[in-house]
C-alpha cells in the first residue's frame, strides 16, 4: 500500500516536472519565436505555431494518458484495499470464533480439573475405606479361624447326631411305608403318621409348651368348634382324584409361606400357619399359627377362613397335615390378610346367615371366584355343580336358579375354605366338560364325592382324635 502511494507520488512529481519542462520550453520557444519573428518571415512564424500546437496536443495527450493510468492504478489500489479489508474482516471473525472456542475449552478443562480433584478425593476416601475393611476382614478371618476350630468340634458332635437322625429317618421311612401300604391317598392318613412323630420330643423348638403332647391330628392348640357332645367323630374315607395329584412333598415347603391345614372337626382345610423352618429329615415343618383378628365376645367360636390374621403359637407338624399353599398379603409387621382371589375355587357355608347360627355337620356350596374383592361391593362368585361319573369334577351350574352372585363385605364369613383345583380341558377323558374343575377330594365332604369308573376308591379309615376345647 505504501509502495503504491510512492509510485503515485513519483508519477505526480514527474508530471509536474514535465509541466515545468513544458513551461520552460514554452518560454524558450517564446524567446525563439520572438527571435525568429525578428529574424524570419511570417512563414517561419506559422510553422512555429504549428509545431507549438502539435507540442500542446502531444503534451495534453501525455497528460491525459498519465491521468487515466493514475486513475486506473487508484481504482486497482482501492479494489485491493477493499479485498484486503474483507480478508481482514473474515480473519477477525475466525479469530473471534477461535477465541470463544478456546475460552469454552478452557472452561471445560477447568471443570474436568475440578472433577479430577473430586475423584482424587473420592479415591483417597475409598483407599481409606478399603484399608479399614481390609483390617476388619483380617480381624474377621482371625475370628473365623477361631470359629472354624469351634465348628470342627461341633461337626464331630453333629456327625454323631447325624447318625442318630439317619437311624430315626430309616425308622420313619419304615413307618411311612406301612402307612402307604394301607392307603394310596395319604391326605387322610395324616393323623396316624402324626401320632408316631409326636412320640419323639422336638429338640429344635425353643418353647416346650408350644410342642404340645396332646393327642390329636395337630400338635398345636386350636379353637375347635365344639357342639357340646363327647361323641368321637365318625371315620372318614377319602378317594384319590381321577386325573390330577394333590399330594404334597417336603420339596413344596419354604420359609415364609402360608399354608392351609385341616380342621380336626370335619377335616376341611380352614386353619392357617406360616412356615418358620423346614425339618426335612424328620418330615416335619415348624410353623407359627395364624389366629383371626375378629373378636367375638360372649359368642360361640366359628370358623374364619378369610380376613386379617395375627401370629399365634408355634409348633411342629408332619407335612401330611398340610393341604395347600395360600396367597397372602402382609399388613404391618405381624399382620397377614387372606382373601379369596379371582379364579380360585372355594366352599361356602350353604346354611350361613348373619347370626352365624350354623348347624353341624356343615353343608357346603362350591363356587368359582369370578372377581377380586371390592371393599364396597364385595366379591363375585359362580356356583359349581358336580359332574356325574367322576370323583370330584365340577362345572358351572345354577343353584336355585342363580348362576352368579355377589357376596357383600359383611358376608365374607360365609367362605368356609379354599378348595384346591385344576382346570380341565376336556381331553382328560370321555364325558369331561371343557372348562370344568377337578377339586381336591381331601377338601370336599364325603357326601359330595363319588367313586368314578376310572379309579376305584382306595382309602384308609382314620378315627379323628378329639381336640375339643383346645385354643389356637
PDB file of C-alpha atoms in Angstrom, residues 98-217:
ATOM      1  CA  UNK A  98     -11.377 -19.433  17.818  1.00  0.00           C
ATOM      2  CA  UNK A  99     -11.106 -17.264  20.918  1.00  0.00           C
ATOM      3  CA  UNK A 100     -14.620 -18.314  22.015  1.00  0.00           C
ATOM      4  CA  UNK A 101     -13.794 -21.957  21.370  1.00  0.00           C
ATOM      5  CA  UNK A 102     -10.609 -21.563  23.297  1.00  0.00           C
ATOM      6  CA  UNK A 103     -12.487 -19.980  26.217  1.00  0.00           C
ATOM      7  CA  UNK A 104     -15.012 -22.838  26.197  1.00  0.00           C
ATOM      8  CA  UNK A 105     -12.183 -25.353  26.047  1.00  0.00           C
ATOM      9  CA  UNK A 106     -10.513 -23.666  28.994  1.00  0.00           C
ATOM     10  CA  UNK A 107     -13.785 -23.782  30.949  1.00  0.00           C
ATOM     11  CA  UNK A 108     -14.185 -27.488  30.127  1.00  0.00           C
ATOM     12  CA  UNK A 109     -10.629 -28.115  31.213  1.00  0.00           C
ATOM     13  CA  UNK A 110     -11.328 -26.294  34.459  1.00  0.00           C
ATOM     14  CA  UNK A 111     -14.443 -28.392  35.058  1.00  0.00           C
ATOM     15  CA  UNK A 112     -12.525 -31.574  34.289  1.00  0.00           C
ATOM     16  CA  UNK A 113      -9.785 -30.457  36.581  1.00  0.00           C
ATOM     17  CA  UNK A 114     -12.329 -29.999  39.378  1.00  0.00           C
ATOM     18  CA  UNK A 115     -13.849 -33.407  38.600  1.00  0.00           C
ATOM     19  CA  UNK A 116     -10.426 -34.990  38.706  1.00  0.00           C
ATOM     20  CA  UNK A 117      -9.743 -33.338  42.059  1.00  0.00           C
ATOM     21  CA  UNK A 118     -13.067 -34.652  43.390  1.00  0.00           C
ATOM     22  CA  UNK A 119     -12.279 -38.111  42.035  1.00  0.00           C
ATOM     23  CA  UNK A 120      -8.898 -37.991  43.681  1.00  0.00           C
ATOM     24  CA  UNK A 121     -10.613 -37.111  46.961  1.00  0.00           C
ATOM     25  CA  UNK A 122     -13.104 -39.970  46.455  1.00  0.00           C
ATOM     26  CA  UNK A 123     -10.275 -42.353  45.619  1.00  0.00           C
ATOM     27  CA  UNK A 124      -8.389 -41.313  48.704  1.00  0.00           C
ATOM     28  CA  UNK A 125     -11.518 -41.868  50.806  1.00  0.00           C
ATOM     29  CA  UNK A 126     -12.027 -45.207  49.049  1.00  0.00           C
ATOM     30  CA  UNK A 127      -8.451 -46.185  49.801  1.00  0.00           C
ATOM     31  CA  UNK A 128      -9.002 -45.349  53.448  1.00  0.00           C
ATOM     32  CA  UNK A 129     -12.261 -47.328  53.439  1.00  0.00           C
ATOM     33  CA  UNK A 130     -10.553 -50.284  51.752  1.00  0.00           C
ATOM     34  CA  UNK A 131      -7.768 -50.179  54.303  1.00  0.00           C
ATOM     35  CA  UNK A 132     -10.326 -50.122  57.108  1.00  0.00           C
ATOM     36  CA  UNK A 133     -12.237 -53.025  55.523  1.00  0.00           C
ATOM     37  CA  UNK A 134      -9.026 -54.965  54.994  1.00  0.00           C
ATOM     38  CA  UNK A 135      -8.261 -54.502  58.665  1.00  0.00           C
ATOM     39  CA  UNK A 136     -11.790 -55.562  59.527  1.00  0.00           C
ATOM     40  CA  UNK A 137     -11.524 -58.584  57.216  1.00  0.00           C
ATOM     41  CA  UNK A 138      -8.275 -59.588  58.851  1.00  0.00           C
ATOM     42  CA  UNK A 139      -9.997 -59.428  62.212  1.00  0.00           C
ATOM     43  CA  UNK A 140     -12.911 -61.413  60.821  1.00  0.00           C
ATOM     44  CA  UNK A 141     -10.533 -64.003  59.371  1.00  0.00           C
ATOM     45  CA  UNK A 142      -8.963 -64.408  62.752  1.00  0.00           C
ATOM     46  CA  UNK A 143     -12.405 -64.727  64.271  1.00  0.00           C
ATOM     47  CA  UNK A 144     -13.487 -67.164  61.545  1.00  0.00           C
ATOM     48  CA  UNK A 145     -10.414 -69.279  62.135  1.00  0.00           C
ATOM     49  CA  UNK A 146     -11.375 -69.474  65.778  1.00  0.00           C
ATOM     50  CA  UNK A 147     -14.961 -70.231  64.801  1.00  0.00           C
ATOM     51  CA  UNK A 148     -13.766 -72.829  62.281  1.00  0.00           C
ATOM     52  CA  UNK A 149     -11.993 -74.658  65.045  1.00  0.00           C
ATOM     53  CA  UNK A 150     -15.142 -74.460  67.140  1.00  0.00           C
ATOM     54  CA  UNK A 151     -17.237 -75.606  64.155  1.00  0.00           C
ATOM     55  CA  UNK A 152     -14.919 -78.538  63.619  1.00  0.00           C
ATOM     56  CA  UNK A 153     -15.576 -79.606  67.180  1.00  0.00           C
ATOM     57  CA  UNK A 154     -19.312 -79.142  66.628  1.00  0.00           C
ATOM     58  CA  UNK A 155     -19.154 -81.038  63.316  1.00  0.00           C
ATOM     59  CA  UNK A 156     -17.737 -84.020  65.104  1.00  0.00           C
ATOM     60  CA  UNK A 157     -20.630 -83.776  67.515  1.00  0.00           C
ATOM     61  CA  UNK A 158     -23.075 -83.317  64.637  1.00  0.00           C
ATOM     62  CA  UNK A 159     -21.759 -86.394  62.876  1.00  0.00           C
ATOM     63  CA  UNK A 160     -22.748 -88.403  65.894  1.00  0.00           C
ATOM     64  CA  UNK A 161     -26.165 -86.744  65.929  1.00  0.00           C
ATOM     65  CA  UNK A 162     -26.484 -87.243  62.181  1.00  0.00           C
ATOM     66  CA  UNK A 163     -26.033 -90.945  62.599  1.00  0.00           C
ATOM     67  CA  UNK A 164     -28.787 -90.870  65.165  1.00  0.00           C
ATOM     68  CA  UNK A 165     -31.002 -88.876  62.771  1.00  0.00           C
ATOM     69  CA  UNK A 166     -30.319 -91.344  59.960  1.00  0.00           C
ATOM     70  CA  UNK A 167     -31.457 -94.122  62.210  1.00  0.00           C
ATOM     71  CA  UNK A 168     -34.586 -92.130  63.058  1.00  0.00           C
ATOM     72  CA  UNK A 169     -35.174 -91.369  59.368  1.00  0.00           C
ATOM     73  CA  UNK A 170     -34.955 -95.032  58.496  1.00  0.00           C
ATOM     74  CA  UNK A 171     -37.457 -95.747  61.240  1.00  0.00           C
ATOM     75  CA  UNK A 172     -39.764 -93.050  59.880  1.00  0.00           C
ATOM     76  CA  UNK A 173     -39.452 -94.419  56.355  1.00  0.00           C
ATOM     77  CA  UNK A 174     -40.471 -97.821  57.617  1.00  0.00           C
ATOM     78  CA  UNK A 175     -43.488 -96.279  59.321  1.00  0.00           C
ATOM     79  CA  UNK A 176     -44.318 -94.311  56.173  1.00  0.00           C
ATOM     80  CA  UNK A 177     -44.151 -97.469  54.069  1.00  0.00           C
ATOM     81  CA  UNK A 178     -46.506 -99.151  56.474  1.00  0.00           C
ATOM     82  CA  UNK A 179     -48.959 -96.290  56.045  1.00  0.00           C
ATOM     83  CA  UNK A 180     -48.502 -96.295  52.251  1.00  0.00           C
ATOM     84  CA  UNK A 181     -49.439 -99.947  52.083  1.00  0.00           C
ATOM     85  CA  UNK A 182     -52.655 -99.131  53.896  1.00  0.00           C
ATOM     86  CA  UNK A 183     -53.735 -96.310  51.563  1.00  0.00           C
ATOM     87  CA  UNK A 184     -52.823 -94.713  48.225  1.00  0.00           C
ATOM     88  CA  UNK A 185     -54.358 -91.444  49.374  1.00  0.00           C
ATOM     89  CA  UNK A 186     -52.137 -90.036  52.129  1.00  0.00           C
ATOM     90  CA  UNK A 187     -54.228 -86.941  52.749  1.00  0.00           C
ATOM     91  CA  UNK A 188     -56.460 -88.753  55.223  1.00  0.00           C
ATOM     92  CA  UNK A 189     -53.737 -90.837  56.867  1.00  0.00           C
ATOM     93  CA  UNK A 190     -52.010 -87.794  58.331  1.00  0.00           C
ATOM     94  CA  UNK A 191     -53.435 -88.393  61.831  1.00  0.00           C
ATOM     95  CA  UNK A 192     -51.822 -91.759  62.298  1.00  0.00           C
ATOM     96  CA  UNK A 193     -48.497 -90.572  60.898  1.00  0.00           C
ATOM     97  CA  UNK A 194     -48.503 -87.549  63.185  1.00  0.00           C
ATOM     98  CA  UNK A 195     -49.095 -89.712  66.248  1.00  0.00           C
ATOM     99  CA  UNK A 196     -45.884 -91.594  65.566  1.00  0.00           C
ATOM    100  CA  UNK A 197     -43.972 -88.320  65.282  1.00  0.00           C
ATOM    101  CA  UNK A 198     -45.470 -86.844  68.433  1.00  0.00           C
ATOM    102  CA  UNK A 199     -43.904 -89.656  70.429  1.00  0.00           C
ATOM    103  CA  UNK A 200     -40.499 -88.037  69.802  1.00  0.00           C
ATOM    104  CA  UNK A 201     -39.594 -84.825  71.571  1.00  0.00           C
ATOM    105  CA  UNK A 202     -38.742 -81.822  69.370  1.00  0.00           C
ATOM    106  CA  UNK A 203     -35.230 -80.633  70.254  1.00  0.00           C
ATOM    107  CA  UNK A 204     -35.341 -77.630  67.903  1.00  0.00           C
ATOM    108  CA  UNK A 205     -38.389 -75.895  69.396  1.00  0.00           C
ATOM    109  CA  UNK A 206     -37.236 -73.277  71.975  1.00  0.00           C
ATOM    110  CA  UNK A 207     -40.657 -73.234  73.626  1.00  0.00           C
ATOM    111  CA  UNK A 208     -41.502 -76.579  75.209  1.00  0.00           C
ATOM    112  CA  UNK A 209     -45.066 -75.516  75.782  1.00  0.00           C
ATOM    113  CA  UNK A 210     -45.582 -74.959  72.071  1.00  0.00           C
ATOM    114  CA  UNK A 211     -44.710 -78.579  71.230  1.00  0.00           C
ATOM    115  CA  UNK A 212     -47.899 -79.884  72.734  1.00  0.00           C
ATOM    116  CA  UNK A 213     -48.092 -83.577  73.522  1.00  0.00           C
ATOM    117  CA  UNK A 214     -51.903 -83.565  73.470  1.00  0.00           C
ATOM    118  CA  UNK A 215     -53.417 -86.315  71.395  1.00  0.00           C
ATOM    119  CA  UNK A 216     -54.833 -85.161  68.094  1.00  0.00           C
ATOM    120  CA  UNK A 217     -54.241 -84.671  64.423  1.00  0.00           C
TER     121      UNK A 217
END
